[in-house]
């Protein structure tokens, strides 16, 4: 029987909330067996960029990463956020190791080419535009064997949302994608549960009702919910990553509240 591995992805909103983050790290430390933490940090990056006089540009919830913003996210994700999480986990007795995709060649990616997207403005008008996301990486491969070696030695990777292109360049990469691709790469070595934790109790059928959690979502449900507008915005790529992970052999994917990462709460993706 294979060892269990729990991968927790924590979003930037939780990273910014000291109380919620402290509780999440306490709960994460109490999870039995092997584990991995993947973090975001977008809100902190936006805050630091503003302090430096750098404008943050977003399209459909995704960051445009020009040269100046790449420097900010590298400092914030790979340094400020990552190392603070590592230090706090050490205080909980977790032997954590902070990693970007460039470290130990963990995650290789390529720079995303300009893409056509449907963009809805504040007035509700939707237009199709070609968007250049700049220095944003789309994942090509994750070295599951190397990561599994670290994990089996009792090390807990804490992974920042940064990858590299093998040409000497760091690329900003969506943290949900990092979590899903890491889970897929580790599925041959462990019995993997992937948990996306954020500020909601799960995927909501009514965004104004915090208790309207959809308990289970199948792929056919997902397509229907997107078509009728129940699921929209940043939740769409999150669920796309979840279904990709399931189809690649990850045993279980859950979307839940950051203070409920025991695998028994939230929305289960099947």
PDB file of C-alpha atoms in Angstrom:
ATOM      1  CA  UNK A   1       0.000   0.000   0.000  1.00  0.00           C
ATOM      2  CA  UNK A   2       1.383   3.379  -1.034  1.00  0.00           C
ATOM      3  CA  UNK A   3       2.007   6.183   1.437  1.00  0.00           C
ATOM      4  CA  UNK A   4      -0.521   8.969   1.604  1.00  0.00           C
ATOM      5  CA  UNK A   5       0.503  12.466   0.548  1.00  0.00           C
ATOM      6  CA  UNK A   6      -1.546  15.596   1.186  1.00  0.00           C
ATOM      7  CA  UNK A   7      -0.912  18.678  -0.949  1.00  0.00           C
ATOM      8  CA  UNK A   8      -2.400  21.895   0.382  1.00  0.00           C
ATOM      9  CA  UNK A   9      -2.633  25.014  -1.757  1.00  0.00           C
ATOM     10  CA  UNK A  10      -3.181  28.226   0.206  1.00  0.00           C
ATOM     11  CA  UNK A  11      -4.208  31.417  -1.555  1.00  0.00           C
ATOM     12  CA  UNK A  12      -2.885  34.936  -1.188  1.00  0.00           C
ATOM     13  CA  UNK A  13      -5.897  36.170   0.793  1.00  0.00           C
ATOM     14  CA  UNK A  14      -5.127  33.676   3.562  1.00  0.00           C
ATOM     15  CA  UNK A  15      -1.406  34.436   3.447  1.00  0.00           C
ATOM     16  CA  UNK A  16      -2.311  38.077   4.165  1.00  0.00           C
ATOM     17  CA  UNK A  17      -4.541  37.235   7.152  1.00  0.00           C
ATOM     18  CA  UNK A  18      -2.311  36.476  10.143  1.00  0.00           C
ATOM     19  CA  UNK A  19      -5.045  34.783  12.175  1.00  0.00           C
ATOM     20  CA  UNK A  20      -6.278  32.512   9.377  1.00  0.00           C
ATOM     21  CA  UNK A  21      -2.726  31.745   8.261  1.00  0.00           C
ATOM     22  CA  UNK A  22      -1.653  30.798  11.780  1.00  0.00           C
ATOM     23  CA  UNK A  23      -4.601  28.418  12.071  1.00  0.00           C
ATOM     24  CA  UNK A  24      -3.938  26.912   8.638  1.00  0.00           C
ATOM     25  CA  UNK A  25      -0.280  26.268   9.433  1.00  0.00           C
ATOM     26  CA  UNK A  26      -1.242  24.699  12.759  1.00  0.00           C
ATOM     27  CA  UNK A  27      -3.758  22.443  10.993  1.00  0.00           C
ATOM     28  CA  UNK A  28      -1.290  21.683   8.201  1.00  0.00           C
ATOM     29  CA  UNK A  29       1.336  20.648  10.735  1.00  0.00           C
ATOM     30  CA  UNK A  30      -1.165  18.276  12.350  1.00  0.00           C
ATOM     31  CA  UNK A  31      -1.943  16.445   9.087  1.00  0.00           C
ATOM     32  CA  UNK A  32      -0.546  12.926   9.463  1.00  0.00           C
ATOM     33  CA  UNK A  33       1.933  11.551   6.962  1.00  0.00           C
ATOM     34  CA  UNK A  34       3.737  13.240   4.084  1.00  0.00           C
ATOM     35  CA  UNK A  35       2.675  16.663   2.851  1.00  0.00           C
ATOM     36  CA  UNK A  36       3.433  19.583   0.557  1.00  0.00           C
ATOM     37  CA  UNK A  37       2.388  23.235   0.859  1.00  0.00           C
ATOM     38  CA  UNK A  38       1.884  25.365  -2.270  1.00  0.00           C
ATOM     39  CA  UNK A  39       1.255  29.073  -1.710  1.00  0.00           C
ATOM     40  CA  UNK A  40       0.110  32.137  -3.571  1.00  0.00           C
ATOM     41  CA  UNK A  41       0.795  35.699  -2.549  1.00  0.00           C
ATOM     42  CA  UNK A  42      -0.801  37.921  -5.147  1.00  0.00           C
ATOM     43  CA  UNK A  43      -2.244  40.406  -2.688  1.00  0.00           C
ATOM     44  CA  UNK A  44       1.120  40.906  -1.002  1.00  0.00           C
ATOM     45  CA  UNK A  45       2.748  41.343  -4.422  1.00  0.00           C
ATOM     46  CA  UNK A  46       0.166  43.983  -5.348  1.00  0.00           C
ATOM     47  CA  UNK A  47       0.777  45.762  -2.038  1.00  0.00           C
ATOM     48  CA  UNK A  48       4.551  45.802  -2.471  1.00  0.00           C
ATOM     49  CA  UNK A  49       4.237  46.875  -6.111  1.00  0.00           C
ATOM     50  CA  UNK A  50       2.047  49.814  -5.061  1.00  0.00           C
ATOM     51  CA  UNK A  51       4.616  50.841  -2.445  1.00  0.00           C
ATOM     52  CA  UNK A  52       7.250  50.802  -5.201  1.00  0.00           C
ATOM     53  CA  UNK A  53       5.056  52.821  -7.571  1.00  0.00           C
ATOM     54  CA  UNK A  54       4.472  49.895  -9.935  1.00  0.00           C
ATOM     55  CA  UNK A  55       0.988  49.447 -11.390  1.00  0.00           C
ATOM     56  CA  UNK A  56      -0.632  46.017 -11.114  1.00  0.00           C
ATOM     57  CA  UNK A  57      -2.530  44.974 -14.227  1.00  0.00           C
ATOM     58  CA  UNK A  58      -5.014  42.090 -14.186  1.00  0.00           C
ATOM     59  CA  UNK A  59      -7.090  40.406 -16.901  1.00  0.00           C
ATOM     60  CA  UNK A  60      -9.870  38.027 -15.864  1.00  0.00           C
ATOM     61  CA  UNK A  61      -8.247  37.626 -12.461  1.00  0.00           C
ATOM     62  CA  UNK A  62      -4.807  36.830 -13.890  1.00  0.00           C
ATOM     63  CA  UNK A  63      -1.784  39.067 -13.481  1.00  0.00           C
ATOM     64  CA  UNK A  64       0.060  40.730 -16.345  1.00  0.00           C
ATOM     65  CA  UNK A  65       3.748  40.282 -15.481  1.00  0.00           C
ATOM     66  CA  UNK A  66       6.050  42.822 -17.119  1.00  0.00           C
ATOM     67  CA  UNK A  67       9.747  43.107 -16.234  1.00  0.00           C
ATOM     68  CA  UNK A  68       9.156  45.306 -13.194  1.00  0.00           C
ATOM     69  CA  UNK A  69       6.347  43.115 -11.881  1.00  0.00           C
ATOM     70  CA  UNK A  70       8.484  39.995 -12.424  1.00  0.00           C
ATOM     71  CA  UNK A  71      11.059  41.458 -10.044  1.00  0.00           C
ATOM     72  CA  UNK A  72       8.321  42.127  -7.482  1.00  0.00           C
ATOM     73  CA  UNK A  73       6.742  38.669  -7.620  1.00  0.00           C
ATOM     74  CA  UNK A  74      10.160  36.989  -7.499  1.00  0.00           C
ATOM     75  CA  UNK A  75      11.028  38.909  -4.339  1.00  0.00           C
ATOM     76  CA  UNK A  76       7.616  38.499  -2.727  1.00  0.00           C
ATOM     77  CA  UNK A  77       6.759  34.914  -3.687  1.00  0.00           C
ATOM     78  CA  UNK A  78      10.231  33.380  -3.567  1.00  0.00           C
ATOM     79  CA  UNK A  79      11.480  35.434  -0.620  1.00  0.00           C
ATOM     80  CA  UNK A  80       9.105  37.268   1.690  1.00  0.00           C
ATOM     81  CA  UNK A  81       6.121  34.901   1.619  1.00  0.00           C
ATOM     82  CA  UNK A  82       7.956  31.622   1.089  1.00  0.00           C
ATOM     83  CA  UNK A  83      10.579  32.043   3.795  1.00  0.00           C
ATOM     84  CA  UNK A  84       8.094  33.329   6.365  1.00  0.00           C
ATOM     85  CA  UNK A  85       5.985  30.208   5.790  1.00  0.00           C
ATOM     86  CA  UNK A  86       9.053  27.987   6.094  1.00  0.00           C
ATOM     87  CA  UNK A  87      10.087  29.656   9.354  1.00  0.00           C
ATOM     88  CA  UNK A  88       6.600  29.330  10.845  1.00  0.00           C
ATOM     89  CA  UNK A  89       6.399  25.651   9.869  1.00  0.00           C
ATOM     90  CA  UNK A  90       9.759  25.003  11.496  1.00  0.00           C
ATOM     91  CA  UNK A  91       8.268  26.455  14.680  1.00  0.00           C
ATOM     92  CA  UNK A  92       5.543  23.793  14.407  1.00  0.00           C
ATOM     93  CA  UNK A  93       8.129  21.035  14.064  1.00  0.00           C
ATOM     94  CA  UNK A  94       7.725  20.620  10.298  1.00  0.00           C
ATOM     95  CA  UNK A  95      11.061  20.270   8.480  1.00  0.00           C
ATOM     96  CA  UNK A  96      10.116  22.554   5.588  1.00  0.00           C
ATOM     97  CA  UNK A  97      12.151  23.477   2.519  1.00  0.00           C
ATOM     98  CA  UNK A  98      11.178  26.488   0.406  1.00  0.00           C
ATOM     99  CA  UNK A  99      11.334  25.942  -3.342  1.00  0.00           C
ATOM    100  CA  UNK A 100      10.676  27.763  -6.576  1.00  0.00           C
ATOM    101  CA  UNK A 101      10.429  25.802  -9.792  1.00  0.00           C
ATOM    102  CA  UNK A 102      14.038  26.715 -10.558  1.00  0.00           C
ATOM    103  CA  UNK A 103      15.340  25.028  -7.407  1.00  0.00           C
ATOM    104  CA  UNK A 104      16.456  21.419  -8.075  1.00  0.00           C
ATOM    105  CA  UNK A 105      14.906  21.924 -11.541  1.00  0.00           C
ATOM    106  CA  UNK A 106      11.552  21.168  -9.918  1.00  0.00           C
ATOM    107  CA  UNK A 107       9.222  22.802 -12.459  1.00  0.00           C
ATOM    108  CA  UNK A 108      10.024  23.750 -16.029  1.00  0.00           C
ATOM    109  CA  UNK A 109       7.749  26.002 -18.048  1.00  0.00           C
ATOM    110  CA  UNK A 110       7.595  28.123 -21.173  1.00  0.00           C
ATOM    111  CA  UNK A 111       6.547  31.731 -21.525  1.00  0.00           C
ATOM    112  CA  UNK A 112       2.890  31.957 -22.423  1.00  0.00           C
ATOM    113  CA  UNK A 113       2.337  33.342 -25.936  1.00  0.00           C
ATOM    114  CA  UNK A 114      -0.275  36.077 -26.462  1.00  0.00           C
ATOM    115  CA  UNK A 115      -3.774  34.583 -26.303  1.00  0.00           C
ATOM    116  CA  UNK A 116      -7.222  35.680 -27.429  1.00  0.00           C
ATOM    117  CA  UNK A 117      -9.634  36.063 -24.533  1.00  0.00           C
ATOM    118  CA  UNK A 118     -13.200  37.159 -23.930  1.00  0.00           C
ATOM    119  CA  UNK A 119     -13.011  40.097 -21.550  1.00  0.00           C
ATOM    120  CA  UNK A 120     -16.022  41.564 -19.765  1.00  0.00           C
ATOM    121  CA  UNK A 121     -15.768  45.173 -18.599  1.00  0.00           C
ATOM    122  CA  UNK A 122     -17.452  46.792 -15.590  1.00  0.00           C
ATOM    123  CA  UNK A 123     -20.512  47.636 -17.691  1.00  0.00           C
ATOM    124  CA  UNK A 124     -20.953  43.970 -18.636  1.00  0.00           C
ATOM    125  CA  UNK A 125     -19.813  44.337 -22.228  1.00  0.00           C
ATOM    126  CA  UNK A 126     -17.763  41.395 -23.493  1.00  0.00           C
ATOM    127  CA  UNK A 127     -15.119  41.829 -26.186  1.00  0.00           C
ATOM    128  CA  UNK A 128     -12.456  39.537 -27.609  1.00  0.00           C
ATOM    129  CA  UNK A 129      -8.912  40.823 -27.232  1.00  0.00           C
ATOM    130  CA  UNK A 130      -5.403  39.456 -27.668  1.00  0.00           C
ATOM    131  CA  UNK A 131      -3.684  39.557 -24.277  1.00  0.00           C
ATOM    132  CA  UNK A 132       0.071  39.362 -23.692  1.00  0.00           C
ATOM    133  CA  UNK A 133       0.592  38.175 -20.109  1.00  0.00           C
ATOM    134  CA  UNK A 134       4.310  38.950 -20.243  1.00  0.00           C
ATOM    135  CA  UNK A 135       6.633  36.812 -18.114  1.00  0.00           C
ATOM    136  CA  UNK A 136       4.046  34.201 -17.194  1.00  0.00           C
ATOM    137  CA  UNK A 137       4.934  30.525 -17.385  1.00  0.00           C
ATOM    138  CA  UNK A 138       2.787  27.607 -18.474  1.00  0.00           C
ATOM    139  CA  UNK A 139       4.071  24.385 -16.947  1.00  0.00           C
ATOM    140  CA  UNK A 140       5.803  21.828 -19.171  1.00  0.00           C
ATOM    141  CA  UNK A 141       7.015  19.358 -16.552  1.00  0.00           C
ATOM    142  CA  UNK A 142       7.407  18.722 -12.828  1.00  0.00           C
ATOM    143  CA  UNK A 143      10.191  16.488 -11.522  1.00  0.00           C
ATOM    144  CA  UNK A 144       8.029  14.199  -9.412  1.00  0.00           C
ATOM    145  CA  UNK A 145      10.883  11.782  -8.824  1.00  0.00           C
ATOM    146  CA  UNK A 146      13.132  14.436  -7.288  1.00  0.00           C
ATOM    147  CA  UNK A 147      10.313  15.862  -5.174  1.00  0.00           C
ATOM    148  CA  UNK A 148       9.317  12.382  -4.022  1.00  0.00           C
ATOM    149  CA  UNK A 149      12.914  11.737  -2.931  1.00  0.00           C
ATOM    150  CA  UNK A 150      12.835  14.836  -0.720  1.00  0.00           C
ATOM    151  CA  UNK A 151       9.427  13.951   0.684  1.00  0.00           C
ATOM    152  CA  UNK A 152      10.428  10.370   1.497  1.00  0.00           C
ATOM    153  CA  UNK A 153      13.397  11.765   3.432  1.00  0.00           C
ATOM    154  CA  UNK A 154      11.001  13.632   5.710  1.00  0.00           C
ATOM    155  CA  UNK A 155      11.257  17.041   4.046  1.00  0.00           C
ATOM    156  CA  UNK A 156       8.103  19.089   3.446  1.00  0.00           C
ATOM    157  CA  UNK A 157       8.392  21.201   0.265  1.00  0.00           C
ATOM    158  CA  UNK A 158       6.889  24.683   0.443  1.00  0.00           C
ATOM    159  CA  UNK A 159       6.449  25.699  -3.164  1.00  0.00           C
ATOM    160  CA  UNK A 160       6.264  29.271  -4.457  1.00  0.00           C
ATOM    161  CA  UNK A 161       4.349  30.071  -7.673  1.00  0.00           C
ATOM    162  CA  UNK A 162       7.504  30.647  -9.712  1.00  0.00           C
ATOM    163  CA  UNK A 163       8.934  28.394 -12.437  1.00  0.00           C
ATOM    164  CA  UNK A 164      11.800  28.610 -14.923  1.00  0.00           C
ATOM    165  CA  UNK A 165      12.330  28.113 -18.656  1.00  0.00           C
ATOM    166  CA  UNK A 166      15.806  26.460 -18.592  1.00  0.00           C
ATOM    167  CA  UNK A 167      17.129  29.574 -20.320  1.00  0.00           C
ATOM    168  CA  UNK A 168      17.898  31.425 -17.113  1.00  0.00           C
ATOM    169  CA  UNK A 169      14.528  33.119 -16.699  1.00  0.00           C
ATOM    170  CA  UNK A 170      12.089  32.987 -13.798  1.00  0.00           C
ATOM    171  CA  UNK A 171       8.421  32.986 -14.821  1.00  0.00           C
ATOM    172  CA  UNK A 172       5.349  33.874 -12.762  1.00  0.00           C
ATOM    173  CA  UNK A 173       3.021  30.857 -12.672  1.00  0.00           C
ATOM    174  CA  UNK A 174      -0.484  30.426 -11.289  1.00  0.00           C
ATOM    175  CA  UNK A 175      -0.339  28.789  -7.845  1.00  0.00           C
ATOM    176  CA  UNK A 176      -3.380  26.582  -8.512  1.00  0.00           C
ATOM    177  CA  UNK A 177      -1.590  25.259 -11.594  1.00  0.00           C
ATOM    178  CA  UNK A 178       1.577  24.644  -9.558  1.00  0.00           C
ATOM    179  CA  UNK A 179      -0.462  22.652  -7.031  1.00  0.00           C
ATOM    180  CA  UNK A 180      -2.312  20.612  -9.652  1.00  0.00           C
ATOM    181  CA  UNK A 181       0.787  19.853 -11.739  1.00  0.00           C
ATOM    182  CA  UNK A 182       2.763  18.913  -8.623  1.00  0.00           C
ATOM    183  CA  UNK A 183      -0.049  16.596  -7.520  1.00  0.00           C
ATOM    184  CA  UNK A 184      -0.095  14.960 -10.962  1.00  0.00           C
ATOM    185  CA  UNK A 185       3.679  14.454 -10.937  1.00  0.00           C
ATOM    186  CA  UNK A 186       3.595  12.886  -7.471  1.00  0.00           C
ATOM    187  CA  UNK A 187       0.587  10.619  -8.150  1.00  0.00           C
ATOM    188  CA  UNK A 188       2.813   7.753  -9.410  1.00  0.00           C
ATOM    189  CA  UNK A 189       4.713   7.781  -6.095  1.00  0.00           C
ATOM    190  CA  UNK A 190       2.005   8.436  -3.486  1.00  0.00           C
ATOM    191  CA  UNK A 191      -1.715   8.203  -2.804  1.00  0.00           C
ATOM    192  CA  UNK A 192      -2.335  11.934  -3.360  1.00  0.00           C
ATOM    193  CA  UNK A 193      -5.068  14.169  -1.953  1.00  0.00           C
ATOM    194  CA  UNK A 194      -5.008  17.744  -3.285  1.00  0.00           C
ATOM    195  CA  UNK A 195      -6.772  20.428  -1.247  1.00  0.00           C
ATOM    196  CA  UNK A 196      -7.306  23.962  -2.551  1.00  0.00           C
ATOM    197  CA  UNK A 197      -7.892  26.122   0.545  1.00  0.00           C
ATOM    198  CA  UNK A 198      -9.156  29.688   0.402  1.00  0.00           C
ATOM    199  CA  UNK A 199     -11.534  32.114   2.128  1.00  0.00           C
ATOM    200  CA  UNK A 200     -14.786  30.307   1.219  1.00  0.00           C
ATOM    201  CA  UNK A 201     -16.243  27.045   2.567  1.00  0.00           C
ATOM    202  CA  UNK A 202     -16.128  25.512  -0.920  1.00  0.00           C
ATOM    203  CA  UNK A 203     -17.610  26.144  -4.356  1.00  0.00           C
ATOM    204  CA  UNK A 204     -20.790  28.128  -3.737  1.00  0.00           C
ATOM    205  CA  UNK A 205     -24.023  27.858  -5.721  1.00  0.00           C
ATOM    206  CA  UNK A 206     -24.876  31.379  -4.521  1.00  0.00           C
ATOM    207  CA  UNK A 207     -21.913  33.732  -3.974  1.00  0.00           C
ATOM    208  CA  UNK A 208     -23.999  35.758  -1.505  1.00  0.00           C
ATOM    209  CA  UNK A 209     -24.715  32.702   0.667  1.00  0.00           C
ATOM    210  CA  UNK A 210     -21.622  31.453   2.468  1.00  0.00           C
ATOM    211  CA  UNK A 211     -23.371  28.186   3.314  1.00  0.00           C
ATOM    212  CA  UNK A 212     -24.473  27.299  -0.240  1.00  0.00           C
ATOM    213  CA  UNK A 213     -21.586  24.853  -0.698  1.00  0.00           C
ATOM    214  CA  UNK A 214     -21.922  22.421  -3.600  1.00  0.00           C
ATOM    215  CA  UNK A 215     -20.813  19.133  -1.965  1.00  0.00           C
ATOM    216  CA  UNK A 216     -19.727  17.254  -5.110  1.00  0.00           C
ATOM    217  CA  UNK A 217     -18.976  18.436  -8.652  1.00  0.00           C
ATOM    218  CA  UNK A 218     -18.549  16.091 -11.603  1.00  0.00           C
ATOM    219  CA  UNK A 219     -17.190  17.274 -14.952  1.00  0.00           C
ATOM    220  CA  UNK A 220     -20.673  17.388 -16.499  1.00  0.00           C
ATOM    221  CA  UNK A 221     -21.846  19.500 -13.523  1.00  0.00           C
ATOM    222  CA  UNK A 222     -18.915  21.849 -13.993  1.00  0.00           C
ATOM    223  CA  UNK A 223     -19.722  22.471 -17.655  1.00  0.00           C
ATOM    224  CA  UNK A 224     -23.357  23.156 -16.773  1.00  0.00           C
ATOM    225  CA  UNK A 225     -22.457  25.518 -13.932  1.00  0.00           C
ATOM    226  CA  UNK A 226     -20.104  27.502 -16.184  1.00  0.00           C
ATOM    227  CA  UNK A 227     -22.750  27.705 -18.916  1.00  0.00           C
ATOM    228  CA  UNK A 228     -25.407  29.065 -16.552  1.00  0.00           C
ATOM    229  CA  UNK A 229     -23.051  31.405 -14.698  1.00  0.00           C
ATOM    230  CA  UNK A 230     -23.093  29.623 -11.329  1.00  0.00           C
ATOM    231  CA  UNK A 231     -19.316  29.186 -11.609  1.00  0.00           C
ATOM    232  CA  UNK A 232     -17.418  32.139 -13.043  1.00  0.00           C
ATOM    233  CA  UNK A 233     -14.233  34.180 -12.799  1.00  0.00           C
ATOM    234  CA  UNK A 234     -11.217  32.731 -11.017  1.00  0.00           C
ATOM    235  CA  UNK A 235     -13.131  29.639  -9.915  1.00  0.00           C
ATOM    236  CA  UNK A 236     -13.155  28.358 -13.511  1.00  0.00           C
ATOM    237  CA  UNK A 237      -9.361  27.842 -13.863  1.00  0.00           C
ATOM    238  CA  UNK A 238      -9.253  26.480 -10.287  1.00  0.00           C
ATOM    239  CA  UNK A 239     -11.761  23.769 -11.198  1.00  0.00           C
ATOM    240  CA  UNK A 240     -10.078  23.120 -14.533  1.00  0.00           C
ATOM    241  CA  UNK A 241      -6.865  22.406 -12.619  1.00  0.00           C
ATOM    242  CA  UNK A 242      -8.794  20.159 -10.233  1.00  0.00           C
ATOM    243  CA  UNK A 243     -10.292  18.049 -13.019  1.00  0.00           C
ATOM    244  CA  UNK A 244      -6.921  17.817 -14.785  1.00  0.00           C
ATOM    245  CA  UNK A 245      -5.437  16.427 -11.575  1.00  0.00           C
ATOM    246  CA  UNK A 246      -8.215  13.837 -11.150  1.00  0.00           C
ATOM    247  CA  UNK A 247      -7.840  12.688 -14.740  1.00  0.00           C
ATOM    248  CA  UNK A 248      -4.073  12.275 -14.201  1.00  0.00           C
ATOM    249  CA  UNK A 249      -4.416   9.916 -11.238  1.00  0.00           C
ATOM    250  CA  UNK A 250      -4.757  12.174  -8.202  1.00  0.00           C
ATOM    251  CA  UNK A 251      -7.065  10.286  -5.856  1.00  0.00           C
ATOM    252  CA  UNK A 252      -9.028  13.170  -4.373  1.00  0.00           C
ATOM    253  CA  UNK A 253      -9.384  16.927  -4.912  1.00  0.00           C
ATOM    254  CA  UNK A 254     -11.171  19.172  -2.407  1.00  0.00           C
ATOM    255  CA  UNK A 255     -11.904  22.905  -2.456  1.00  0.00           C
ATOM    256  CA  UNK A 256     -12.503  24.182   1.063  1.00  0.00           C
ATOM    257  CA  UNK A 257     -12.093  26.830   3.736  1.00  0.00           C
ATOM    258  CA  UNK A 258      -8.525  27.441   4.869  1.00  0.00           C
ATOM    259  CA  UNK A 259      -9.441  26.456   8.422  1.00  0.00           C
ATOM    260  CA  UNK A 260     -11.025  23.170   7.300  1.00  0.00           C
ATOM    261  CA  UNK A 261      -8.248  21.252   5.564  1.00  0.00           C
ATOM    262  CA  UNK A 262      -8.897  17.896   7.214  1.00  0.00           C
ATOM    263  CA  UNK A 263     -10.311  16.429   4.002  1.00  0.00           C
ATOM    264  CA  UNK A 264     -13.826  16.171   5.448  1.00  0.00           C
ATOM    265  CA  UNK A 265     -15.235  19.564   4.441  1.00  0.00           C
ATOM    266  CA  UNK A 266     -15.838  21.640   1.316  1.00  0.00           C
ATOM    267  CA  UNK A 267     -16.498  20.649  -2.291  1.00  0.00           C
ATOM    268  CA  UNK A 268     -15.203  17.315  -3.574  1.00  0.00           C
ATOM    269  CA  UNK A 269     -14.198  17.195  -7.254  1.00  0.00           C
ATOM    270  CA  UNK A 270     -14.829  13.838  -8.951  1.00  0.00           C
TER     271      UNK A 270
END
